[in-house]
PDB file of C-alpha atoms in Angstrom:
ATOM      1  CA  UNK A   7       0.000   0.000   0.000  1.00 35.00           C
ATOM      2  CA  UNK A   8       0.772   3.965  -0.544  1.00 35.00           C
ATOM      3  CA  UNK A   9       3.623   4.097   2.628  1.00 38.00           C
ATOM      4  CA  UNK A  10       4.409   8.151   1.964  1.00 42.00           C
ATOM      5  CA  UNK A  11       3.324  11.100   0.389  1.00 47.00           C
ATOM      6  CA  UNK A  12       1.868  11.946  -2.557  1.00 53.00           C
ATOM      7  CA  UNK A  13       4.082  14.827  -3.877  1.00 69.00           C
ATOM      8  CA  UNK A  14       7.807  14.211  -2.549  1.00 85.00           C
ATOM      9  CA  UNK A  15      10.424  15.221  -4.421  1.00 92.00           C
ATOM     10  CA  UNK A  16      11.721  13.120  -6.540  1.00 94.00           C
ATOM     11  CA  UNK A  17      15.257  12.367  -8.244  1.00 96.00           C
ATOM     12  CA  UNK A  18      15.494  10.383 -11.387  1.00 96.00           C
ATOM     13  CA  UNK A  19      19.218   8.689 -12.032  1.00 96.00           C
ATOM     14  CA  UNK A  20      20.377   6.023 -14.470  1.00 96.00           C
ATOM     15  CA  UNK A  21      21.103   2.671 -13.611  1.00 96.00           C
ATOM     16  CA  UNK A  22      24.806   1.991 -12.780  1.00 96.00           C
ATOM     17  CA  UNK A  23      24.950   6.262 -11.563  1.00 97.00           C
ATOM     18  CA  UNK A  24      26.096   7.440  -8.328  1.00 97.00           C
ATOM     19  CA  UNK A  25      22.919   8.922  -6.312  1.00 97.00           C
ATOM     20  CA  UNK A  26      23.140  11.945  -4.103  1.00 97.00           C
ATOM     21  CA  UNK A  27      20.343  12.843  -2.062  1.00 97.00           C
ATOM     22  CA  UNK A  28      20.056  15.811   0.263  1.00 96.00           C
ATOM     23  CA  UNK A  29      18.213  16.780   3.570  1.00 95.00           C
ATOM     24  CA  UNK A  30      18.202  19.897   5.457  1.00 95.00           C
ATOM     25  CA  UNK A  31      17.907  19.514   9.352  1.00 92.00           C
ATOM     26  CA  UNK A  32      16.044  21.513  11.747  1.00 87.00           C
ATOM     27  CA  UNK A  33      17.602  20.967  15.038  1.00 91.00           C
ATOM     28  CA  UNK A  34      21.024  22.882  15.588  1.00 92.00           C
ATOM     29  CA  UNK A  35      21.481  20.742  19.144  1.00 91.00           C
ATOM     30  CA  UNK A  36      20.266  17.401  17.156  1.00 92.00           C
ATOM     31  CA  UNK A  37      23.553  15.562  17.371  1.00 91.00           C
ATOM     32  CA  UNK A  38      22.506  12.057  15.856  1.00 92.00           C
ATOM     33  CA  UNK A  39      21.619  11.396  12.196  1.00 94.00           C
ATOM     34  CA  UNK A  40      20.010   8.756  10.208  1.00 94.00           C
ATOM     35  CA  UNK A  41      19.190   7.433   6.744  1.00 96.00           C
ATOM     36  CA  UNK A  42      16.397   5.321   5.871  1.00 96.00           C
ATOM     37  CA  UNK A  43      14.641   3.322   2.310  1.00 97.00           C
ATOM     38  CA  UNK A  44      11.597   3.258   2.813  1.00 97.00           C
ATOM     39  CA  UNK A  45       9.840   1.221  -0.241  1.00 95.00           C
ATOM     40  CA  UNK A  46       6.199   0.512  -0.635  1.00 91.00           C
ATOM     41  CA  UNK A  47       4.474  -1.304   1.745  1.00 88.00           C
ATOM     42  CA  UNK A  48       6.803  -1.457   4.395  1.00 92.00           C
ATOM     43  CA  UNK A  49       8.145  -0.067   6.888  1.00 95.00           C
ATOM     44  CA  UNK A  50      11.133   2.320   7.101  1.00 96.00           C
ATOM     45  CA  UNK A  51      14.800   0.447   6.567  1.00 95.00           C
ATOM     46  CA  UNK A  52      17.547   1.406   8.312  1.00 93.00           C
ATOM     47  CA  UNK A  53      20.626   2.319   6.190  1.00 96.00           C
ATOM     48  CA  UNK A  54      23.614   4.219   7.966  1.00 95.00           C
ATOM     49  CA  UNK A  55      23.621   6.699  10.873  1.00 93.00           C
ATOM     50  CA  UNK A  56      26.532   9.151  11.515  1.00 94.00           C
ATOM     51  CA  UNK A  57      27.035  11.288  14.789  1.00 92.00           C
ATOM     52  CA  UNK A  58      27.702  14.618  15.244  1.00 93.00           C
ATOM     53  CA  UNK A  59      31.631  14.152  15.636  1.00 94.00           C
ATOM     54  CA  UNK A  60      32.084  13.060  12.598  1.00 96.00           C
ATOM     55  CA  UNK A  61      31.640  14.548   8.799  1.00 97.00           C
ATOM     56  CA  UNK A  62      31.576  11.222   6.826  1.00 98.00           C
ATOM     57  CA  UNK A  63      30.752   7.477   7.720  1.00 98.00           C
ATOM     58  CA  UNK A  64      30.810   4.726   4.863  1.00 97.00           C
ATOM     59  CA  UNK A  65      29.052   1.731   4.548  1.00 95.00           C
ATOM     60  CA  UNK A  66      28.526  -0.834   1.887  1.00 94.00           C
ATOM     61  CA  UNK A  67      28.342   1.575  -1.454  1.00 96.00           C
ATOM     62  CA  UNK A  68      26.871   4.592   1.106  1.00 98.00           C
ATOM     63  CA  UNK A  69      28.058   7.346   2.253  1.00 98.00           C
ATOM     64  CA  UNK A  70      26.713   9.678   4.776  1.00 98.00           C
ATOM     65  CA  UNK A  71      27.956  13.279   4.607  1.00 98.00           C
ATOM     66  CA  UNK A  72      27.369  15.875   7.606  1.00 97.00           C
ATOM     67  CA  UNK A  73      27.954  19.527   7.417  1.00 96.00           C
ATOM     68  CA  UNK A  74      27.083  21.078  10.669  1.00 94.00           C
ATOM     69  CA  UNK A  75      27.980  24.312   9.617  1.00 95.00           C
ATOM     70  CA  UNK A  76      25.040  24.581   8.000  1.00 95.00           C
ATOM     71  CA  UNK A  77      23.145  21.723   8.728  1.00 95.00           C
ATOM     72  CA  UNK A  78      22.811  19.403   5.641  1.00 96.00           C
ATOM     73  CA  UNK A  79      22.816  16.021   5.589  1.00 96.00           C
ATOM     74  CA  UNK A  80      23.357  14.178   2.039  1.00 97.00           C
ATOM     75  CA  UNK A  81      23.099  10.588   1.295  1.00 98.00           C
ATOM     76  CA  UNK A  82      25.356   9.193  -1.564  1.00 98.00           C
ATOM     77  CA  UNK A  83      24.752   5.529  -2.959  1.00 98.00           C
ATOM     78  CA  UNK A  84      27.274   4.406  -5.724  1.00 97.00           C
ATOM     79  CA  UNK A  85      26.447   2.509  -8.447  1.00 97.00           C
ATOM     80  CA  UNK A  86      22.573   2.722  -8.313  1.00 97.00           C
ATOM     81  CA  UNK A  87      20.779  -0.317  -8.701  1.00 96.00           C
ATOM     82  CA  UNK A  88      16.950  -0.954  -9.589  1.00 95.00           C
ATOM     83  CA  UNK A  89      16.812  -2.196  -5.943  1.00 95.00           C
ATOM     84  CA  UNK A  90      17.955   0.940  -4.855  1.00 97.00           C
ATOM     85  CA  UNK A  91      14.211   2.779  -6.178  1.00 96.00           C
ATOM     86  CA  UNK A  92      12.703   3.601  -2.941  1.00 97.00           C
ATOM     87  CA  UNK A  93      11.698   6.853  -0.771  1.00 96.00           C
ATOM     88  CA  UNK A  94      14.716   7.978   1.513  1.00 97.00           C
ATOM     89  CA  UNK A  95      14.368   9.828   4.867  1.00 96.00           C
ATOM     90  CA  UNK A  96      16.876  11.534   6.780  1.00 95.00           C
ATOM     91  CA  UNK A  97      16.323  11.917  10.528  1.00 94.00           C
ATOM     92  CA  UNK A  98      17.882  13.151  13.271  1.00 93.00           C
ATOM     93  CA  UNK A  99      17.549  13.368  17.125  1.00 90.00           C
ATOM     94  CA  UNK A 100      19.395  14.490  20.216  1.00 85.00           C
ATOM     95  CA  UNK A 101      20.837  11.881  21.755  1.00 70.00           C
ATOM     96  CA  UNK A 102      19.237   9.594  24.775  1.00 64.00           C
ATOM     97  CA  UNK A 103      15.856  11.247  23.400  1.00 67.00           C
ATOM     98  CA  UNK A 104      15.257   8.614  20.725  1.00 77.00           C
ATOM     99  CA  UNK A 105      12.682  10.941  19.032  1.00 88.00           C
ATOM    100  CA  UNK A 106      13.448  10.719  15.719  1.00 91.00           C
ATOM    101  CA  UNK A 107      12.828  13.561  13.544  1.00 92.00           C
ATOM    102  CA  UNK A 108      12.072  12.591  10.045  1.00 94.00           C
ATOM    103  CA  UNK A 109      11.965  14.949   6.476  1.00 93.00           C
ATOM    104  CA  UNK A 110      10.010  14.816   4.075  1.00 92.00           C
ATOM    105  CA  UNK A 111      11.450  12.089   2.260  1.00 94.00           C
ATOM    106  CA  UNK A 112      12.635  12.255  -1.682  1.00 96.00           C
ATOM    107  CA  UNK A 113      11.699   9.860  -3.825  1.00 96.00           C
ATOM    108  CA  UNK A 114      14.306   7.913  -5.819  1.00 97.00           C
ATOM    109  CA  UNK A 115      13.692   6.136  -8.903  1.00 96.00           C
ATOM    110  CA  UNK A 116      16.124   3.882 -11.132  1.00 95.00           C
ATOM    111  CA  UNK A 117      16.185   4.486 -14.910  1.00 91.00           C
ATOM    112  CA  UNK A 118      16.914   1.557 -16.976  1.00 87.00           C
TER     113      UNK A 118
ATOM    114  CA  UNK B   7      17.180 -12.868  14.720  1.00 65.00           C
ATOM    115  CA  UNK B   8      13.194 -11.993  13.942  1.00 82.00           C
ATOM    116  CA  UNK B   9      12.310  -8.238  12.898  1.00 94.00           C
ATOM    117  CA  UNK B  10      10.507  -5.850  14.431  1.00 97.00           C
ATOM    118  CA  UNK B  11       6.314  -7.553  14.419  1.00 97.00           C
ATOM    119  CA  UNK B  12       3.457  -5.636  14.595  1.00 98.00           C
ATOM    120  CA  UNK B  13      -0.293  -7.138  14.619  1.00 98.00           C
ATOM    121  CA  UNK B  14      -2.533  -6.859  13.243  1.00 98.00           C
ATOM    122  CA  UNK B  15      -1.168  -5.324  10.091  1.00 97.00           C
ATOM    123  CA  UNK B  16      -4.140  -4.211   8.411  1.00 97.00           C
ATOM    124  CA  UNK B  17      -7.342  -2.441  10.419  1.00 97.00           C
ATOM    125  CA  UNK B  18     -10.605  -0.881   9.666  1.00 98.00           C
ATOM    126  CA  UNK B  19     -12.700   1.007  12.044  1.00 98.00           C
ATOM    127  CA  UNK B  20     -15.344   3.773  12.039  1.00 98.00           C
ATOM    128  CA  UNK B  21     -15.377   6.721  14.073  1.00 98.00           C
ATOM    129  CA  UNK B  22     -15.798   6.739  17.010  1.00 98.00           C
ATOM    130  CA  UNK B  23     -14.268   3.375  18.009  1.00 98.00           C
ATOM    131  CA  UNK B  24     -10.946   2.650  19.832  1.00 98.00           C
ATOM    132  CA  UNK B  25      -8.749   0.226  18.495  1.00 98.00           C
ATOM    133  CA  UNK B  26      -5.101  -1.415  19.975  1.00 98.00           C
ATOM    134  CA  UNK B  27      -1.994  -1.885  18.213  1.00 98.00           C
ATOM    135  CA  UNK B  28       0.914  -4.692  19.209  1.00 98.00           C
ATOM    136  CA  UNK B  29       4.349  -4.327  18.966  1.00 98.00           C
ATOM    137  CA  UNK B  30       6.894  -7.187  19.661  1.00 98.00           C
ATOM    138  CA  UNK B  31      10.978  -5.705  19.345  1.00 97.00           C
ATOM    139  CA  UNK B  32      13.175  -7.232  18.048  1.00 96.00           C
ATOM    140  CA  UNK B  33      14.936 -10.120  20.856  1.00 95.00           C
ATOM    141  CA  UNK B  34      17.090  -8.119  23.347  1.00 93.00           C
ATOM    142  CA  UNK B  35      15.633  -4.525  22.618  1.00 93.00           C
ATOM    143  CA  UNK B  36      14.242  -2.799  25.801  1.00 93.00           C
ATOM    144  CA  UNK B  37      13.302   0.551  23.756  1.00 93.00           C
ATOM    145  CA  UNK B  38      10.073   1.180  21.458  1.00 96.00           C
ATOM    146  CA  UNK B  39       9.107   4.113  19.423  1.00 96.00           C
ATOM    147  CA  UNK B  40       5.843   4.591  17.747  1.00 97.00           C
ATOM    148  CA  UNK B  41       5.269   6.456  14.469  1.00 97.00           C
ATOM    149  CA  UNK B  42       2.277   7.575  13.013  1.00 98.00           C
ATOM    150  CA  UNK B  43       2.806   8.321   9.119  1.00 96.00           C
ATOM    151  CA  UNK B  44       0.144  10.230   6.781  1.00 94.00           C
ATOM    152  CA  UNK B  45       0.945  11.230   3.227  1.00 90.00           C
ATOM    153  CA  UNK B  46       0.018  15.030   4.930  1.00 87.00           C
ATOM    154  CA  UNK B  47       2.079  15.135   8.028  1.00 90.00           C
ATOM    155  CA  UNK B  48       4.749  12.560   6.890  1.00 92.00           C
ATOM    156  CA  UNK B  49       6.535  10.573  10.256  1.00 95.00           C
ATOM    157  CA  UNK B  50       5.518  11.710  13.284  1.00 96.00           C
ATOM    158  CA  UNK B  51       6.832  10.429  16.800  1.00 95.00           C
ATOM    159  CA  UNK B  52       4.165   9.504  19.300  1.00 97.00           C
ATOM    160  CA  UNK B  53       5.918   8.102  22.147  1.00 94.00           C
ATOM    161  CA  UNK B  54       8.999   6.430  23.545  1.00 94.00           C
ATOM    162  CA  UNK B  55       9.169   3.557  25.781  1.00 95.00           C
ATOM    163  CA  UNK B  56      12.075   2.240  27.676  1.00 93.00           C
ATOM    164  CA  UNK B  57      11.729  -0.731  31.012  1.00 92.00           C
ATOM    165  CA  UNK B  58       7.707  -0.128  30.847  1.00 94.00           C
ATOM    166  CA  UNK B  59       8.126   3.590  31.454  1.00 94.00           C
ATOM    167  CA  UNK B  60       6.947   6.770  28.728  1.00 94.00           C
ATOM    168  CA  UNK B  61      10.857   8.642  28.624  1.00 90.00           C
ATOM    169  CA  UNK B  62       9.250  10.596  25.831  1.00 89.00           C
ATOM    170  CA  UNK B  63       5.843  11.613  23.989  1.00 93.00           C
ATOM    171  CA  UNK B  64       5.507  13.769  20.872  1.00 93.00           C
ATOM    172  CA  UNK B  65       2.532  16.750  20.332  1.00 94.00           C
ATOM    173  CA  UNK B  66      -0.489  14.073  19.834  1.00 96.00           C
ATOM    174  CA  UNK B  67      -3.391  14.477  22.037  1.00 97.00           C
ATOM    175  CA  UNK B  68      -4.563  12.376  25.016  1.00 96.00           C
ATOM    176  CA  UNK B  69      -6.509   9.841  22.673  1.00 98.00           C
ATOM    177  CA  UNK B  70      -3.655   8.213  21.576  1.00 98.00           C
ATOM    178  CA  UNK B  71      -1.883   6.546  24.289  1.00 97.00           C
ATOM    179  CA  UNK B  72       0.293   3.486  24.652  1.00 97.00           C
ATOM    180  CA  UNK B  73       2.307   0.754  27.341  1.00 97.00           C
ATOM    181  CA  UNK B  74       4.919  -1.100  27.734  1.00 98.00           C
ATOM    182  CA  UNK B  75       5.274  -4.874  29.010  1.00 97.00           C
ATOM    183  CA  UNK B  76       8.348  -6.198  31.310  1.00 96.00           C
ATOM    184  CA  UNK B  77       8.641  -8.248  27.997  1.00 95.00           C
ATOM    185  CA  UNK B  78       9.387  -5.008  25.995  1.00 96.00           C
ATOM    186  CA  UNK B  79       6.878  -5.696  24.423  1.00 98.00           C
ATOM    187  CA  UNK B  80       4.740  -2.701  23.766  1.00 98.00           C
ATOM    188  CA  UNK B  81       0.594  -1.516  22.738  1.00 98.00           C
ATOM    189  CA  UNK B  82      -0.675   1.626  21.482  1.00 98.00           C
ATOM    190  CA  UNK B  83      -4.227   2.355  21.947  1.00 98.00           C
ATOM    191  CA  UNK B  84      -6.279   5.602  19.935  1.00 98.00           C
ATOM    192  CA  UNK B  85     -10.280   5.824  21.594  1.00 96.00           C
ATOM    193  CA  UNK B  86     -12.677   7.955  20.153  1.00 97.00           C
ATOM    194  CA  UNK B  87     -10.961   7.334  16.475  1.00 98.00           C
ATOM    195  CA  UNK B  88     -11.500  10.036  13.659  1.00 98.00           C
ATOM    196  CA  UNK B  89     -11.236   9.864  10.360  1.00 97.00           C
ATOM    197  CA  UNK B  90      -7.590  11.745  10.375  1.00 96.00           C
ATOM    198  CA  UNK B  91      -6.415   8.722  12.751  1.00 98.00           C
ATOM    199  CA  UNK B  92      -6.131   7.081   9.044  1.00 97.00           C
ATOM    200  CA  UNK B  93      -3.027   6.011   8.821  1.00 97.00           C
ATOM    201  CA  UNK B  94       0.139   3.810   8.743  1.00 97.00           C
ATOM    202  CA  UNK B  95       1.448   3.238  12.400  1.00 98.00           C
ATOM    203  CA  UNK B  96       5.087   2.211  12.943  1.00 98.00           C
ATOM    204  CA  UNK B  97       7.210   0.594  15.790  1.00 97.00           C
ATOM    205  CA  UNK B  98      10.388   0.685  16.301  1.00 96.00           C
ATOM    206  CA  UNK B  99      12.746  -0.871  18.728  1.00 95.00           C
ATOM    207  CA  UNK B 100      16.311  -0.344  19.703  1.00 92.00           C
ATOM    208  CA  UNK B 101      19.221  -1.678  22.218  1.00 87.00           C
ATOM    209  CA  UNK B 102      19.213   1.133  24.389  1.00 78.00           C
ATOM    210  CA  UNK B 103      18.723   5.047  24.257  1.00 70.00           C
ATOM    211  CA  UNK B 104      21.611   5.753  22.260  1.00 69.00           C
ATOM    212  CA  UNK B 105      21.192   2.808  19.225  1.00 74.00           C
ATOM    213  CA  UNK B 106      19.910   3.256  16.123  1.00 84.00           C
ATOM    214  CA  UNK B 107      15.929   2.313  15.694  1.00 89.00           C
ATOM    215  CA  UNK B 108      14.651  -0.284  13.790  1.00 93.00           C
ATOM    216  CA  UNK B 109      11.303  -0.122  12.308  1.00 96.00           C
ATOM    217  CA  UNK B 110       8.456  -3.015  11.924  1.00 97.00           C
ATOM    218  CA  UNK B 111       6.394  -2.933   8.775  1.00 96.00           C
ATOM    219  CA  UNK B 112       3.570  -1.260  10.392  1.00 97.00           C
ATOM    220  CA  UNK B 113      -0.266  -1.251  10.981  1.00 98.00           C
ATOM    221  CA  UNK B 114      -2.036  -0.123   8.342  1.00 97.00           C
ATOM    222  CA  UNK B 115      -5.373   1.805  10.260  1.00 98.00           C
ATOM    223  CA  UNK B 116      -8.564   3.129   7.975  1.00 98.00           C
ATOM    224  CA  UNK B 117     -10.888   5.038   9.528  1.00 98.00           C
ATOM    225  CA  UNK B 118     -14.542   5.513   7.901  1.00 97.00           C
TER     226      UNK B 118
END
């Protein structure tokens, strides 16, 4: 079923290209960050997280970038796969408070 | 090790009624989150439970309530339901306060 909005934004890449998605954060004392895929019908799937003393954490072809300065958030996934077509959401939260704050999500679909 | 579960998964109820939601956590987790997601309001935190107590709740009103069991595991109840109570509602669970959350595939809840 219809997990997330109707009018998210929405990036388009080809098959095989890197993916860069961005999120603005609210909090300036939110000091613990997280991406999720959420795809249809489920619930949200936890990707990578990065805390607030750090600027980059990689995973397995992500990479979570943090600029405090002026508090952006961007998710990069190499080598986009048709797997990889899903709605992403950035959180973030103050830690102990595990309140997650959640955008609005961007939509990311995989060109053939 | 099983995923976050969450029962029933899909519900239908008219107004006025007041329906319960289950959440087991994942094996070992002592914290649970709930979400409530609209295509409107996007995720939305309703409350935080840690060792059967409320640490945190977000801005929903006294309808919507919720408990936790010396299992972990955890209920929410809505009374009086309206029809903007429509929507999908997520658990999450987590090691402690400072781990990273880990959603179930939610209960789907129409109101008519």
């Amino acid at each position: 079923g219809e997990s997330v909005g109707l009018h998210l934004p929405t990036l388009s890449v080809q098959e095989g290209d890197n993916s860069i998605i961005n999120c603005a954060y609210s909090n300036s004392a939110s000091d613990y960050f997280i991406w999720y895929k959420q795809e249809s019908g489920k619930g949200p799937q936890f990707i990578i997280d990065i805390r607030s003393n750090m600027d980059k954490r990689q995973g397995q072809r992500v990479t979570v970038l943090l600029n405090k300065t002026v508090k952006h958030l961007s998710l990069q996934i190499a080598a986009t796969q048709p797997g990889d077509s899903a709605v992403y959401f950035c959180a973030e939260s103050v830690q102990g408070a595990q309140k997650l704050v959640f955008g609005q999500g961007t939509r990311l679909t995989i060109n053939p | 090790k099983a995923g976050v579960t969450q029962t029933p998964r899909y519900l239908i109820k008219t107004r006025g009624q007041q329906v319960t939601l289950s959440c087991s956590p994942i094996s070992g987790h002592r914290s649970v989150s709930w979400y409530q997601q609209t295509p409107g309001q996007g995720l939305q935190f309703l409350f935080e439970y840690f060792s059967e107590t409320q640490r945190n709740k977000g801005n929903f009103p006294g309808r919507f309530s919720g408990r936790q069991f010396s299992n972990s595991r955890s209920e929410m109840n809505v009374s009086t339901l309206e029809l903007g109570d429509s929507a999908l509602y997520l658990c999450a669970s987590s090691w402690g306060l400072l781990n990273e959350q880990f959603f179930g595939p939610g209960t789907r809840l129409t109101v008519l």
